[in-house]
Short mmCIF file of C-alpha atoms in Angstrom, two decimals:
data_model
loop_
_atom_site.label_atom_id
_atom_site.label_comp_id
_atom_site.label_asym_id
_atom_site.label_seq_id
_atom_site.Cartn_x
_atom_site.Cartn_y
_atom_site.Cartn_z
CA MET A 1 10.08 -57.34 46.22
CA VAL A 2 11.84 -54.23 47.52
CA PHE A 3 8.84 -53.28 49.67
CA THR A 4 8.66 -56.80 51.16
CA THR A 5 12.38 -56.83 51.89
CA THR A 6 12.09 -53.41 53.55
CA LEU A 7 9.26 -54.57 55.80
CA ALA A 8 11.24 -57.69 56.71
CA GLY A 9 14.19 -55.47 57.56
CA PHE A 10 12.01 -53.27 59.78
CA ALA A 11 10.65 -56.34 61.51
CA ALA A 12 14.12 -57.75 62.08
CA ALA A 13 15.35 -54.40 63.37
CA SER A 14 12.41 -54.21 65.77
CA VAL A 15 13.12 -57.69 67.10
CA TRP A 16 16.82 -56.92 67.39
CA LEU A 17 16.59 -53.49 68.97
CA LEU A 18 13.87 -54.40 71.49
CA PRO A 19 15.10 -57.69 73.00
CA GLY A 20 14.00 -56.70 76.48
CA ALA A 21 10.62 -55.23 75.54
CA LYS A 22 7.82 -56.22 77.93
CA ARG A 23 4.08 -55.92 77.81
CA GLY A 24 3.17 -52.29 78.17
CA ASP A 25 6.43 -50.93 76.78
CA VAL A 26 4.81 -50.39 73.38
CA ASP A 27 1.41 -48.75 72.86
CA PRO A 28 -0.49 -51.13 70.50
CA LEU A 29 -2.76 -48.37 69.17
CA SER A 30 0.21 -46.13 68.33
CA ALA A 31 1.99 -49.02 66.64
CA ILE A 32 -1.07 -49.82 64.53
CA LEU A 33 -1.49 -46.16 63.53
CA ALA A 34 2.20 -45.89 62.65
CA VAL A 35 2.10 -48.99 60.44
CA ALA A 36 -1.13 -47.78 58.81
CA ALA A 37 0.43 -44.36 58.15
CA LEU A 38 3.51 -46.00 56.62
CA ALA A 39 1.35 -48.17 54.37
CA PHE A 40 -0.77 -45.18 53.33
CA ALA A 41 2.33 -43.08 52.57
CA CYS A 42 3.73 -45.90 50.43
CA PHE A 43 0.40 -46.17 48.60
CA LEU A 44 0.33 -42.42 47.92
CA ALA A 45 3.92 -42.49 46.67
CA TRP A 46 3.13 -45.44 44.39
CA GLY A 47 0.02 -43.68 43.07
CA GLU A 48 1.94 -40.46 42.40
CA ALA A 49 4.59 -42.41 40.50
CA GLN A 50 1.89 -44.08 38.40
CA ARG A 51 0.23 -40.73 37.70
CA ARG A 52 3.52 -39.14 36.66
CA ASP A 53 4.21 -42.02 34.28
CA ARG A 54 0.77 -41.67 32.67
CA ASP A 55 1.25 -37.95 31.95
CA ILE A 56 3.12 -38.44 28.67
CA ALA A 57 3.57 -34.74 27.96
CA ALA A 58 5.14 -34.12 31.39
CA VAL A 59 7.42 -37.16 31.10
CA ALA A 60 8.54 -36.03 27.64
CA SER A 61 9.27 -32.53 28.96
CA ARG A 62 11.37 -33.87 31.85
CA LEU A 63 13.22 -36.21 29.50
CA ALA A 64 13.96 -33.37 27.08
CA THR A 65 15.44 -31.31 29.92
CA GLU A 66 17.70 -34.18 30.99
CA ILE A 67 18.82 -34.81 27.42
CA ARG A 68 19.60 -31.13 26.84
CA GLU A 69 21.85 -31.08 29.91
CA LYS A 70 23.63 -34.31 28.95
CA GLU A 71 24.16 -33.41 25.29
CA THR A 72 25.40 -29.94 26.22
CA ALA A 73 27.99 -31.52 28.51
CA ASP A 74 29.00 -34.02 25.79
CA ARG A 75 29.33 -31.22 23.25
CA ASN A 76 31.53 -29.17 25.56
CA ARG A 77 33.68 -32.21 26.25
CA ILE A 78 34.19 -32.83 22.54
CA LEU A 79 34.84 -29.23 21.54
CA GLY A 80 36.16 -27.53 24.64
CA ASP A 81 34.62 -24.35 23.23
CA PRO A 82 31.03 -23.37 22.33
CA LYS A 83 32.04 -22.36 18.81
CA ALA A 84 32.20 -25.23 16.32
CA ILE A 85 33.29 -25.43 12.71
CA ASP A 86 30.26 -24.97 10.50
CA VAL A 87 30.90 -28.18 8.57
CA ARG A 88 29.13 -28.73 5.29
CA PHE A 89 27.36 -31.83 4.06
CA THR A 90 26.13 -32.97 0.67
CA LEU A 91 23.09 -35.04 -0.24
CA ARG A 92 24.23 -38.36 -1.67
CA ARG A 93 22.52 -39.59 -4.80
CA PRO A 94 20.22 -42.43 -3.67
CA ILE A 95 20.72 -45.92 -5.06
CA ALA A 96 16.95 -46.30 -5.30
CA PRO A 97 15.37 -42.85 -5.91
CA HIS A 98 11.91 -44.18 -5.06
CA GLN A 99 13.17 -45.25 -1.61
CA THR A 100 14.46 -41.96 -0.26
CA ALA A 101 13.03 -39.10 1.77
CA THR A 102 11.70 -36.09 -0.11
CA GLY A 103 12.39 -32.44 0.68
CA ALA A 104 16.16 -32.81 1.05
CA ARG A 105 18.29 -29.96 -0.30
CA PRO A 106 21.53 -30.70 -2.22
CA HIS A 107 23.70 -29.07 0.47
CA GLY A 108 23.52 -28.07 4.12
CA THR A 109 25.61 -26.95 7.07
CA LEU A 110 25.90 -27.72 10.76
CA ALA A 111 24.10 -24.48 11.67
CA GLU A 112 21.00 -25.38 9.66
CA ILE A 113 20.81 -29.10 10.44
CA ALA A 114 17.49 -28.84 12.31
CA ASP A 115 15.72 -27.04 9.45
CA TYR A 116 17.20 -29.50 6.98
CA PHE A 117 15.91 -32.48 8.96
CA THR A 118 12.41 -31.15 9.65
CA ALA A 119 11.92 -30.54 5.91
CA LEU A 120 12.28 -34.28 5.18
CA GLU A 121 9.32 -36.50 4.53
CA PRO A 122 9.50 -38.94 6.20
CA ARG A 123 11.94 -37.60 8.76
CA ARG A 124 14.65 -40.20 8.27
CA MET A 125 18.30 -39.29 7.71
CA VAL A 126 21.67 -41.05 7.50
CA ILE A 127 24.85 -39.06 8.28
CA THR A 128 28.10 -40.49 6.93
CA GLY A 129 31.67 -39.24 6.90
CA LEU A 130 35.30 -40.16 7.47
CA PRO A 131 36.63 -40.80 11.00
CA GLY A 132 36.68 -37.51 12.90
CA ALA A 133 34.55 -35.75 10.27
CA GLY A 134 32.03 -34.59 12.89
CA LYS A 135 29.21 -37.13 12.62
CA THR A 136 28.60 -37.29 16.36
CA LEU A 137 28.83 -33.52 16.73
CA LEU A 138 26.28 -33.07 13.93
CA ALA A 139 23.97 -35.54 15.69
CA ILE A 140 24.40 -33.71 19.02
CA ASP A 141 23.68 -30.33 17.45
CA LEU A 142 20.59 -31.77 15.78
CA VAL A 143 19.34 -33.08 19.14
CA LEU A 144 19.97 -29.74 20.88
CA ALA A 145 18.36 -27.72 18.09
CA LEU A 146 15.24 -29.92 18.01
CA ILE A 147 14.86 -29.72 21.80
CA LYS A 148 15.30 -25.94 21.74
CA ASP A 149 12.40 -25.49 19.29
CA ARG A 150 10.31 -28.36 20.64
CA ASN A 151 6.64 -27.96 21.60
CA ASP A 152 4.65 -30.25 23.90
CA HIS A 153 3.50 -32.48 21.05
CA ALA A 154 6.85 -32.92 19.25
CA PRO A 155 8.93 -36.07 19.77
CA VAL A 156 11.98 -35.95 22.01
CA PRO A 157 15.26 -36.71 20.18
CA VAL A 158 17.30 -39.31 22.10
CA ARG A 159 20.87 -40.09 21.03
CA LEU A 160 21.86 -43.70 21.74
CA PRO A 161 24.90 -45.81 20.76
CA LEU A 162 23.87 -48.57 18.40
CA SER A 163 26.61 -50.82 19.79
CA SER A 164 24.51 -51.27 22.96
CA TRP A 165 21.81 -53.10 21.00
CA SER A 166 22.65 -56.51 22.46
CA GLU A 167 19.58 -58.23 20.97
CA ILE A 168 21.06 -57.85 17.48
CA HIS A 169 23.54 -60.62 16.67
CA PRO A 170 25.61 -61.27 13.52
CA GLY A 171 24.60 -64.02 11.16
CA PRO A 172 21.42 -64.89 9.31
CA THR A 173 18.05 -63.72 10.53
CA PRO A 174 16.67 -66.24 13.05
CA SER A 175 13.57 -68.20 12.20
CA PRO A 176 10.94 -67.32 13.13
CA ALA A 177 11.99 -63.69 12.80
CA PRO A 178 11.19 -61.55 15.85
CA ASP A 179 8.69 -58.73 15.49
CA PRO A 180 10.78 -55.66 14.47
CA SER A 181 8.52 -53.22 16.32
CA ARG A 182 8.87 -55.11 19.59
CA LEU A 183 12.60 -55.57 19.09
CA VAL A 184 13.20 -51.85 18.53
CA THR A 185 10.75 -50.71 21.21
CA ALA A 186 12.23 -53.02 23.84
CA TRP A 187 15.79 -51.83 23.17
CA LEU A 188 14.84 -48.14 23.07
CA ALA A 189 12.79 -48.38 26.26
CA ARG A 190 15.55 -50.24 28.10
CA SER A 191 18.24 -47.81 26.95
CA ILE A 192 16.19 -44.73 27.88
CA ALA A 193 15.29 -46.15 31.29
CA GLU A 194 18.95 -46.99 32.01
CA SER A 195 20.30 -43.63 30.85
CA TYR A 196 17.69 -41.19 32.15
CA SER A 197 15.30 -40.72 35.06
CA VAL A 198 12.42 -42.34 33.22
CA SER A 199 10.76 -45.60 34.22
CA ARG A 200 10.57 -48.48 31.78
CA ARG A 201 6.78 -48.17 31.66
CA ALA A 202 6.96 -44.44 30.86
CA ALA A 203 9.61 -45.06 28.19
CA ASP A 204 7.37 -47.69 26.56
CA ALA A 205 4.46 -45.26 26.58
CA LEU A 206 6.54 -42.49 24.99
CA ILE A 207 7.72 -44.77 22.19
CA THR A 208 4.25 -46.16 21.53
CA ALA A 209 2.86 -42.62 21.33
CA GLY A 210 5.53 -41.62 18.78
CA MET A 211 7.13 -39.18 21.23
CA ILE A 212 10.69 -40.49 20.78
CA LEU A 213 12.96 -39.68 17.85
CA PRO A 214 15.84 -42.19 17.90
CA VAL A 215 19.19 -40.61 16.97
CA LEU A 216 21.31 -43.75 16.62
CA ASP A 217 25.04 -43.12 16.70
CA GLY A 218 27.69 -45.49 15.36
CA LEU A 219 26.19 -48.00 12.93
CA ASP A 220 29.78 -48.80 11.90
CA GLU A 221 30.70 -49.50 15.54
CA MET A 222 28.39 -52.51 15.80
CA ASP A 223 31.11 -54.68 14.24
CA SER A 224 34.88 -54.72 14.44
CA THR A 225 36.85 -53.62 11.39
CA ASP A 226 39.46 -56.30 12.13
CA ASP A 227 38.73 -59.68 10.59
CA LEU A 228 35.35 -58.39 9.46
CA PRO A 229 33.16 -61.28 8.34
CA GLN A 230 31.09 -61.18 5.22
CA THR A 231 29.26 -57.84 5.28
CA TYR A 232 25.90 -59.54 4.89
CA GLN A 233 26.42 -61.42 8.17
CA THR A 234 27.21 -58.35 10.30
CA ARG A 235 25.21 -56.86 13.16
CA ALA A 236 24.98 -53.58 11.23
CA ARG A 237 23.21 -55.25 8.32
CA ARG A 238 20.75 -56.99 10.63
CA ALA A 239 20.12 -53.75 12.53
CA LEU A 240 19.27 -51.95 9.30
CA ASP A 241 16.87 -54.73 8.32
CA VAL A 242 15.07 -54.38 11.66
CA LEU A 243 14.98 -50.58 11.53
CA ASN A 244 13.63 -50.64 7.98
CA ALA A 245 10.77 -52.89 9.11
CA TYR A 246 10.06 -50.76 12.20
CA GLN A 247 6.92 -48.68 11.65
CA LEU A 248 4.72 -46.25 13.53
CA GLY A 249 1.32 -46.33 11.95
CA HIS A 250 1.42 -46.94 8.22
CA GLU A 251 4.91 -45.56 7.49
CA ARG A 252 8.48 -46.14 8.55
CA ALA A 253 9.37 -44.57 11.90
CA SER A 254 11.47 -41.40 11.98
CA LEU A 255 15.13 -41.83 12.89
CA VAL A 256 18.68 -40.53 12.40
CA LEU A 257 21.67 -42.81 11.81
CA THR A 258 25.40 -42.04 11.80
CA CYS A 259 27.96 -44.28 10.11
CA ARG A 260 31.43 -44.10 8.61
CA SER A 261 31.37 -43.69 4.86
CA GLY A 262 33.33 -46.84 4.06
CA ARG A 263 31.19 -49.12 6.17
CA TYR A 264 27.95 -47.70 4.76
CA ARG A 265 29.23 -48.27 1.21
CA ASP A 266 29.96 -51.89 2.15
CA LEU A 267 26.36 -52.27 3.29
CA GLU A 268 25.05 -50.72 0.09
CA VAL A 269 27.04 -53.28 -1.92
CA VAL A 270 24.93 -56.04 -0.37
CA GLN A 271 21.75 -54.05 -1.11
CA THR A 272 21.25 -52.86 2.47
CA TRP A 273 20.61 -49.24 3.36
CA ALA A 274 18.19 -47.13 5.38
CA ARG A 275 15.00 -47.06 3.33
CA ASP A 276 13.08 -43.80 2.82
CA ALA A 277 15.98 -41.83 4.33
CA ALA A 278 18.02 -38.90 3.04
CA HIS A 279 21.71 -39.80 2.97
CA VAL A 280 24.01 -36.84 3.66
CA ALA A 281 27.81 -37.06 3.60
CA LEU A 282 30.02 -34.70 5.61
CA GLU A 283 32.63 -32.88 3.58
CA PRO A 284 36.24 -32.33 4.69
CA VAL A 285 37.04 -28.93 6.17
CA ALA A 286 38.28 -26.73 3.32
CA PRO A 287 41.69 -25.06 3.78
CA ILE A 288 40.07 -21.61 3.83
CA ALA A 289 37.58 -22.72 6.51
CA ALA A 290 40.38 -24.29 8.55
CA CYS A 291 42.37 -21.05 8.46
CA ASP A 292 39.30 -19.02 9.42
CA PHE A 293 38.64 -21.36 12.34
CA ILE A 294 42.22 -21.05 13.60
CA ARG A 295 42.15 -17.24 13.43
CA ALA A 296 38.84 -17.16 15.31
CA ARG A 297 39.95 -19.51 18.08
CA VAL A 298 43.54 -18.48 18.86
CA SER A 299 44.70 -15.58 21.02
CA ASP A 300 47.61 -14.53 18.81
CA PRO A 301 47.17 -15.36 15.11
CA GLN A 302 50.78 -14.31 14.43
CA ARG A 303 52.01 -17.42 16.28
CA TRP A 304 50.14 -19.44 13.66
CA ARG A 305 51.37 -17.50 10.64
CA SER A 306 53.69 -20.28 9.39
CA VAL A 307 50.94 -22.90 9.75
CA LEU A 308 48.39 -20.75 7.95
CA ASP A 309 50.87 -20.05 5.15
CA GLU A 310 51.57 -23.79 4.76
CA ILE A 311 47.88 -24.65 4.54
CA ASN A 312 47.26 -21.95 1.92
CA ALA A 313 50.39 -22.80 -0.07
CA ARG A 314 49.77 -26.57 -0.09
CA PRO A 315 46.01 -27.20 0.22
CA SER A 316 46.56 -30.86 -0.68
CA GLY A 317 49.63 -31.29 1.51
CA PRO A 318 49.90 -33.51 4.61
CA LEU A 319 49.18 -30.70 7.08
CA ALA A 320 46.09 -29.47 5.24
CA ARG A 321 44.78 -33.04 4.90
CA THR A 322 45.42 -33.76 8.59
CA LEU A 323 43.56 -30.63 9.65
CA SER A 324 40.67 -31.28 7.27
CA THR A 325 38.67 -33.08 9.99
CA PRO A 326 37.04 -30.98 12.74
CA TRP A 327 38.32 -33.24 15.50
CA ARG A 328 42.01 -33.03 14.56
CA LEU A 329 41.75 -29.32 13.83
CA THR A 330 40.24 -28.75 17.26
CA ILE A 331 43.01 -30.82 18.89
CA ALA A 332 45.72 -28.85 17.06
CA VAL A 333 44.33 -25.53 18.28
CA THR A 334 43.66 -26.73 21.83
CA VAL A 335 47.08 -28.24 22.55
CA HIS A 336 49.03 -25.35 21.01
CA GLU A 337 47.03 -22.72 22.87
CA GLN A 338 47.66 -24.29 26.26
CA GLN A 339 49.50 -21.96 28.63
CA HIS A 340 51.54 -22.50 31.76
CA PRO A 341 49.27 -21.93 34.80
CA ALA A 342 51.92 -19.87 36.64
CA SER A 343 53.75 -17.85 33.98
CA GLY A 344 51.14 -17.79 31.22
CA ALA A 345 53.77 -18.82 28.65
CA TYR A 346 52.63 -21.05 25.80
CA LEU A 347 53.69 -24.65 26.35
CA ARG A 348 53.98 -25.49 22.64
CA THR A 349 54.56 -23.66 19.41
CA PRO A 350 52.46 -24.30 16.27
CA ARG A 351 55.62 -24.12 14.17
CA ASP A 352 56.45 -27.65 15.35
CA LEU A 353 53.73 -28.95 13.01
CA LEU A 354 56.08 -28.04 10.12
CA ASN A 355 58.85 -30.32 11.38
CA PRO A 356 60.22 -32.35 8.41
CA ALA A 357 59.85 -35.50 10.49
CA LEU A 358 56.07 -34.95 10.44
CA ASN A 359 55.78 -34.72 6.67
CA SER A 360 52.97 -37.31 6.40
CA GLU A 361 49.39 -37.54 7.52
CA PRO A 362 49.89 -40.60 9.83
CA ALA A 363 52.90 -38.95 11.49
CA LEU A 364 50.98 -35.73 12.10
CA ARG A 365 47.98 -37.66 13.42
CA ASP A 366 50.11 -39.60 15.92
CA HIS A 367 51.91 -36.40 16.92
CA LEU A 368 48.61 -34.66 17.70
CA VAL A 369 47.39 -37.61 19.76
CA ARG A 370 50.60 -37.61 21.80
CA LEU A 371 50.19 -33.89 22.41
CA LEU A 372 46.55 -34.41 23.40
CA VAL A 373 47.49 -37.05 25.97
CA SER A 374 50.26 -34.84 27.36
CA SER A 375 47.98 -31.79 27.44
CA THR A 376 45.22 -33.69 29.24
CA LEU A 377 47.65 -35.00 31.82
CA THR A 378 48.78 -31.44 32.52
CA THR A 379 45.28 -30.28 33.40
CA HIS A 380 44.10 -33.59 34.89
CA PRO A 381 47.07 -35.33 36.55
CA PRO A 382 46.65 -39.13 36.53
CA PRO A 383 47.05 -41.29 39.63
CA TRP A 384 50.41 -42.67 40.72
CA ASN A 385 52.28 -39.91 38.84
CA ALA A 386 51.84 -41.77 35.59
CA THR A 387 53.79 -40.60 32.56
CA PRO A 388 52.26 -39.79 29.16
CA THR A 389 53.70 -43.08 27.85
CA GLN A 390 51.93 -45.04 30.57
CA ALA A 391 48.66 -43.19 29.99
CA ARG A 392 48.89 -43.93 26.27
CA THR A 393 49.50 -47.61 27.08
CA TRP A 394 46.45 -47.68 29.33
CA LEU A 395 44.29 -46.06 26.66
CA GLY A 396 45.59 -48.56 24.13
CA THR A 397 44.64 -51.42 26.47
CA LEU A 398 41.13 -50.05 26.87
CA ALA A 399 40.82 -49.53 23.12
CA GLY A 400 41.94 -53.11 22.51
CA TYR A 401 39.35 -54.32 25.00
CA LEU A 402 36.57 -52.43 23.19
CA ASN A 403 37.80 -53.63 19.81
CA ALA A 404 37.80 -57.25 20.99
CA ASN A 405 34.28 -56.86 22.37
CA ALA A 406 33.03 -55.62 19.00
CA ALA A 407 35.04 -58.19 17.05
CA MET A 408 33.83 -61.25 18.98
CA GLY A 409 30.45 -59.94 20.15
CA ARG A 410 31.36 -60.85 23.72
CA THR A 411 28.53 -60.97 26.21
CA THR A 412 28.14 -61.59 29.92
CA HIS A 413 24.90 -62.97 31.30
CA GLY A 414 23.10 -62.13 28.06
CA GLN A 415 24.31 -58.51 27.91
CA ALA A 416 26.71 -57.38 25.19
CA LEU A 417 29.94 -55.92 26.52
CA PRO A 418 30.54 -52.35 25.30
CA GLY A 419 32.35 -51.92 22.00
CA THR A 420 32.49 -48.13 21.91
CA ASP A 421 31.79 -46.55 25.30
CA ILE A 422 34.12 -46.72 28.29
CA ALA A 423 31.91 -46.84 31.37
CA PRO A 424 33.80 -47.54 34.61
CA LEU A 425 31.09 -49.92 35.78
CA ASP A 426 31.46 -52.00 32.59
CA LEU A 427 35.21 -52.57 32.81
CA TRP A 428 35.16 -55.44 35.30
CA PRO A 429 35.37 -58.17 32.59
CA LEU A 430 38.93 -56.99 31.91
CA ALA A 431 39.93 -58.91 35.05
CA GLY A 432 37.95 -61.99 34.05
CA PRO A 433 34.38 -62.73 35.17
CA GLN A 434 35.25 -65.44 37.69
CA HIS A 435 37.90 -63.33 39.40
CA VAL A 436 35.52 -60.38 39.74
CA ILE A 437 32.63 -62.53 40.98
CA ARG A 438 34.83 -64.10 43.66
CA SER A 439 36.03 -60.65 44.69
CA MET A 440 32.47 -59.35 44.93
CA ARG A 441 31.47 -62.37 47.03
CA MET A 442 34.36 -61.84 49.41
CA ILE A 443 33.74 -58.11 49.74
CA THR A 444 29.98 -58.49 50.28
CA THR A 445 30.39 -61.35 52.74
CA GLY A 446 33.05 -59.39 54.61
CA ILE A 447 30.84 -56.32 54.92
CA VAL A 448 27.91 -58.39 56.21
CA ALA A 449 30.15 -60.29 58.64
CA VAL A 450 31.63 -57.10 60.07
CA THR A 451 28.16 -55.54 60.38
CA VAL A 452 26.77 -58.56 62.21
CA ALA A 453 29.79 -58.69 64.50
CA CYS A 454 29.45 -55.01 65.37
CA LEU A 455 25.73 -55.36 66.09
CA ILE A 456 26.17 -58.42 68.25
CA THR A 457 29.09 -56.89 70.16
CA GLY A 458 27.23 -53.63 70.74
CA MET A 459 24.05 -55.35 71.89
CA GLN A 460 25.97 -57.70 74.18
CA ALA A 461 27.83 -54.81 75.78
CA GLU A 462 24.66 -52.78 76.32
CA ARG A 463 21.96 -55.30 77.13
CA GLY A 464 23.58 -58.71 77.26
CA TRP A 465 23.11 -61.48 74.77
CA PRO A 466 19.70 -61.55 73.07
CA PRO A 467 17.74 -64.80 72.92
CA PRO A 468 18.99 -67.29 70.29
CA TRP A 469 15.76 -67.10 68.30
CA GLN A 470 16.24 -63.34 67.78
CA ILE A 471 19.80 -63.89 66.59
CA GLY A 472 18.51 -66.58 64.23
CA ILE A 473 15.87 -64.32 62.68
CA ALA A 474 18.34 -61.47 62.20
CA PHE A 475 20.88 -63.85 60.69
CA MET A 476 18.34 -65.24 58.20
CA VAL A 477 17.27 -61.74 57.11
CA LEU A 478 20.87 -60.59 56.65
CA SER A 479 21.73 -63.81 54.81
CA GLY A 480 18.80 -63.29 52.46
CA LEU A 481 19.87 -59.73 51.71
CA THR A 482 23.44 -60.92 51.10
CA LEU A 483 22.32 -63.62 48.68
CA SER A 484 20.08 -61.11 46.87
CA VAL A 485 22.99 -58.71 46.39
CA LEU A 486 25.31 -61.49 45.19
CA SER A 487 22.65 -62.76 42.79
CA ALA A 488 22.18 -59.26 41.38
CA VAL A 489 25.92 -58.83 40.93
CA GLU A 490 26.26 -62.10 39.07
CA SER A 491 23.14 -61.88 36.91
CA ALA A 492 22.96 -58.22 35.87
CA SER A 493 25.29 -55.94 34.00
CA SER A 494 26.76 -53.01 35.83
CA SER A 495 24.60 -50.57 33.90
CA GLN A 496 21.49 -52.41 35.10
CA LEU A 497 22.74 -52.47 38.68
CA PHE A 498 23.54 -48.80 38.97
CA GLY A 499 21.05 -47.28 36.54
CA HIS A 500 23.07 -44.66 34.69
CA ARG A 501 25.93 -45.14 32.26
CA GLN A 502 28.84 -42.77 32.80
CA ASP A 503 30.66 -42.38 29.50
CA VAL A 504 34.19 -41.16 30.11
CA LEU A 505 35.72 -41.42 26.66
CA ARG A 506 34.19 -41.94 23.27
CA SER A 507 35.72 -44.35 20.80
CA ARG A 508 36.46 -41.40 18.57
CA CYS A 509 39.40 -40.53 20.83
CA LEU A 510 40.57 -44.11 20.96
CA SER A 511 40.38 -44.54 17.20
CA GLU A 512 42.96 -41.79 16.90
CA LEU A 513 45.33 -44.02 18.88
CA GLY A 514 45.46 -46.24 15.81
CA VAL A 515 42.83 -48.75 16.90
CA VAL A 516 39.88 -48.78 14.53
CA LEU A 517 36.67 -49.53 16.37
#
C-alpha cells in the first residue's frame, strides 16, 4: 500500500512538474533504467528487512540493547540516583504447595533478584507489595540484571504494562473461549512492535521461539479500585486465567507479574493466582535501613539529625511509617537536598518533617507530594508560569482521567484507553472524540488546501496554467492521500499511528496524589 501510494505520488509529481515536456526532452532509455534501478533498490531493501527479521538471535540482541537503554532511563527517572535501597522480600507461603515454583529461597534482596529468579523452576514469579514498596523498581532491576548476563540463547526480558492488554475484558469468559496462546502471543507481539524497533513478524518469531520473557507490570492496575465489581468478574482475574493456560511446549511459560498485595489477596480469595509461580512480598524499609539510606545519600547528615533521631526513637511513629516505602523515602531526600542554583543554599530543611501539624501518615504523604511538585517545577518550569497549585490540579485531572479509563474500561475504535500510563499521544479523548476528529479533519484539510494553492500559484507564475487533466490527476492523488490520513486518524489509536509510546509519568506518582489507580 505504501509502495503503491509512493509510486502514484512520483507519477503525479512527474505530470505536475513537467507540464511543458515535449518529445525528446526525456531520454526513454534513461527513464527505464532509473525506474528499474528504483525497483531493484526497493527489492533489495525488502529482502534485507526479511533477512534481518529471520535472524532471531540478531533481532533478540538488538531488542535487548533497546530495552537496556529504556529501562536504564526509567530507573534513573524513578530514583534520580544510581544507588537504590536494597529492599528485602519474603517468599509467601503458597495456597497450593503443589502449584508453586521450586528452588525459591525464603528471603531475598533487590541486589540478588536475578539469581533468585533464575533458580526457580519453572521461572515464574509474582512480586507483591504495598503502594510505593518498589515493585516496579524490582522488576526493572530484574530486567537489567538478566540482560547484563544474557547470552545469545537466553530469552529477552520485556517489561510491559498489563493495563494495555485491551483484548482482556471484565466479565465471564466468552464462549467459545479464545486460544490462550494466541491471545497472549498477539498482545505481546503487538506491544513489542509498538514499543521497540522490531517488526510484528519478528516479534511473533521471538515469542514462538521462547526468546521473550514477559515481565508484566501492574496486575492491580487492570481494574479501578473505585466501585470495584465482584473480584471474579475483573480483568485481572481473566488475565490470570489466560496466563495460567499459556504454555510453551509442555509447561507453563516463564513470566514475572507485579501486583499490589491487597488486590492479589482478593484474587486468591476467589481461587485465582499465578500457577507454578513463586510469590514474593516486598517488606517495608526498616528504620535502620532508612537511616542508613539517608546518611548515604545526603551531603550533610547533621542537617538530618533530628529526623534520624525521630525515626530511631519512634520506629512505629508516623514519620517512620511514611518513610518505610522506598518511593516516599527517595522523595523526602530529594526535595530536602535541593539547593538554590545561584547561592547553593538549601531550599528546605528536613526539620519541617517534625512539624506537629504533620503528625500523621496521610498528612506527611500529602506534604511530600506537594514538595515534590514544587521541586519539579523549580527544575522544570511549566508553561504559562503555572503555580504549584495549578500543576497539582492538572495532575489530578490526568489521574482522574486514567482512573475513569480503568474503572469503565473505556475504549476507542477497539483500543483500550490507558489506565496507568500518560502518553501525550493518548490524551486526545480528554477533549471528546468527536471534537478531536473534527479538529484533525480541519487541520489536515487546511494543510492540503494550502499546499495545493501554493503549488498551483507557483506553477502558474512560472509556466502558466497546466492543462485541466493534469490538475485533475494531481487533485485526485492529493485527495486520496488526505482521505487515507483522515481514515488512519479516526480508526487507529495514537500509539499505532506514531509507533512508540512516550511514557511521561507513571501512575505511581499519581497515586500519591490521593487517586488510587
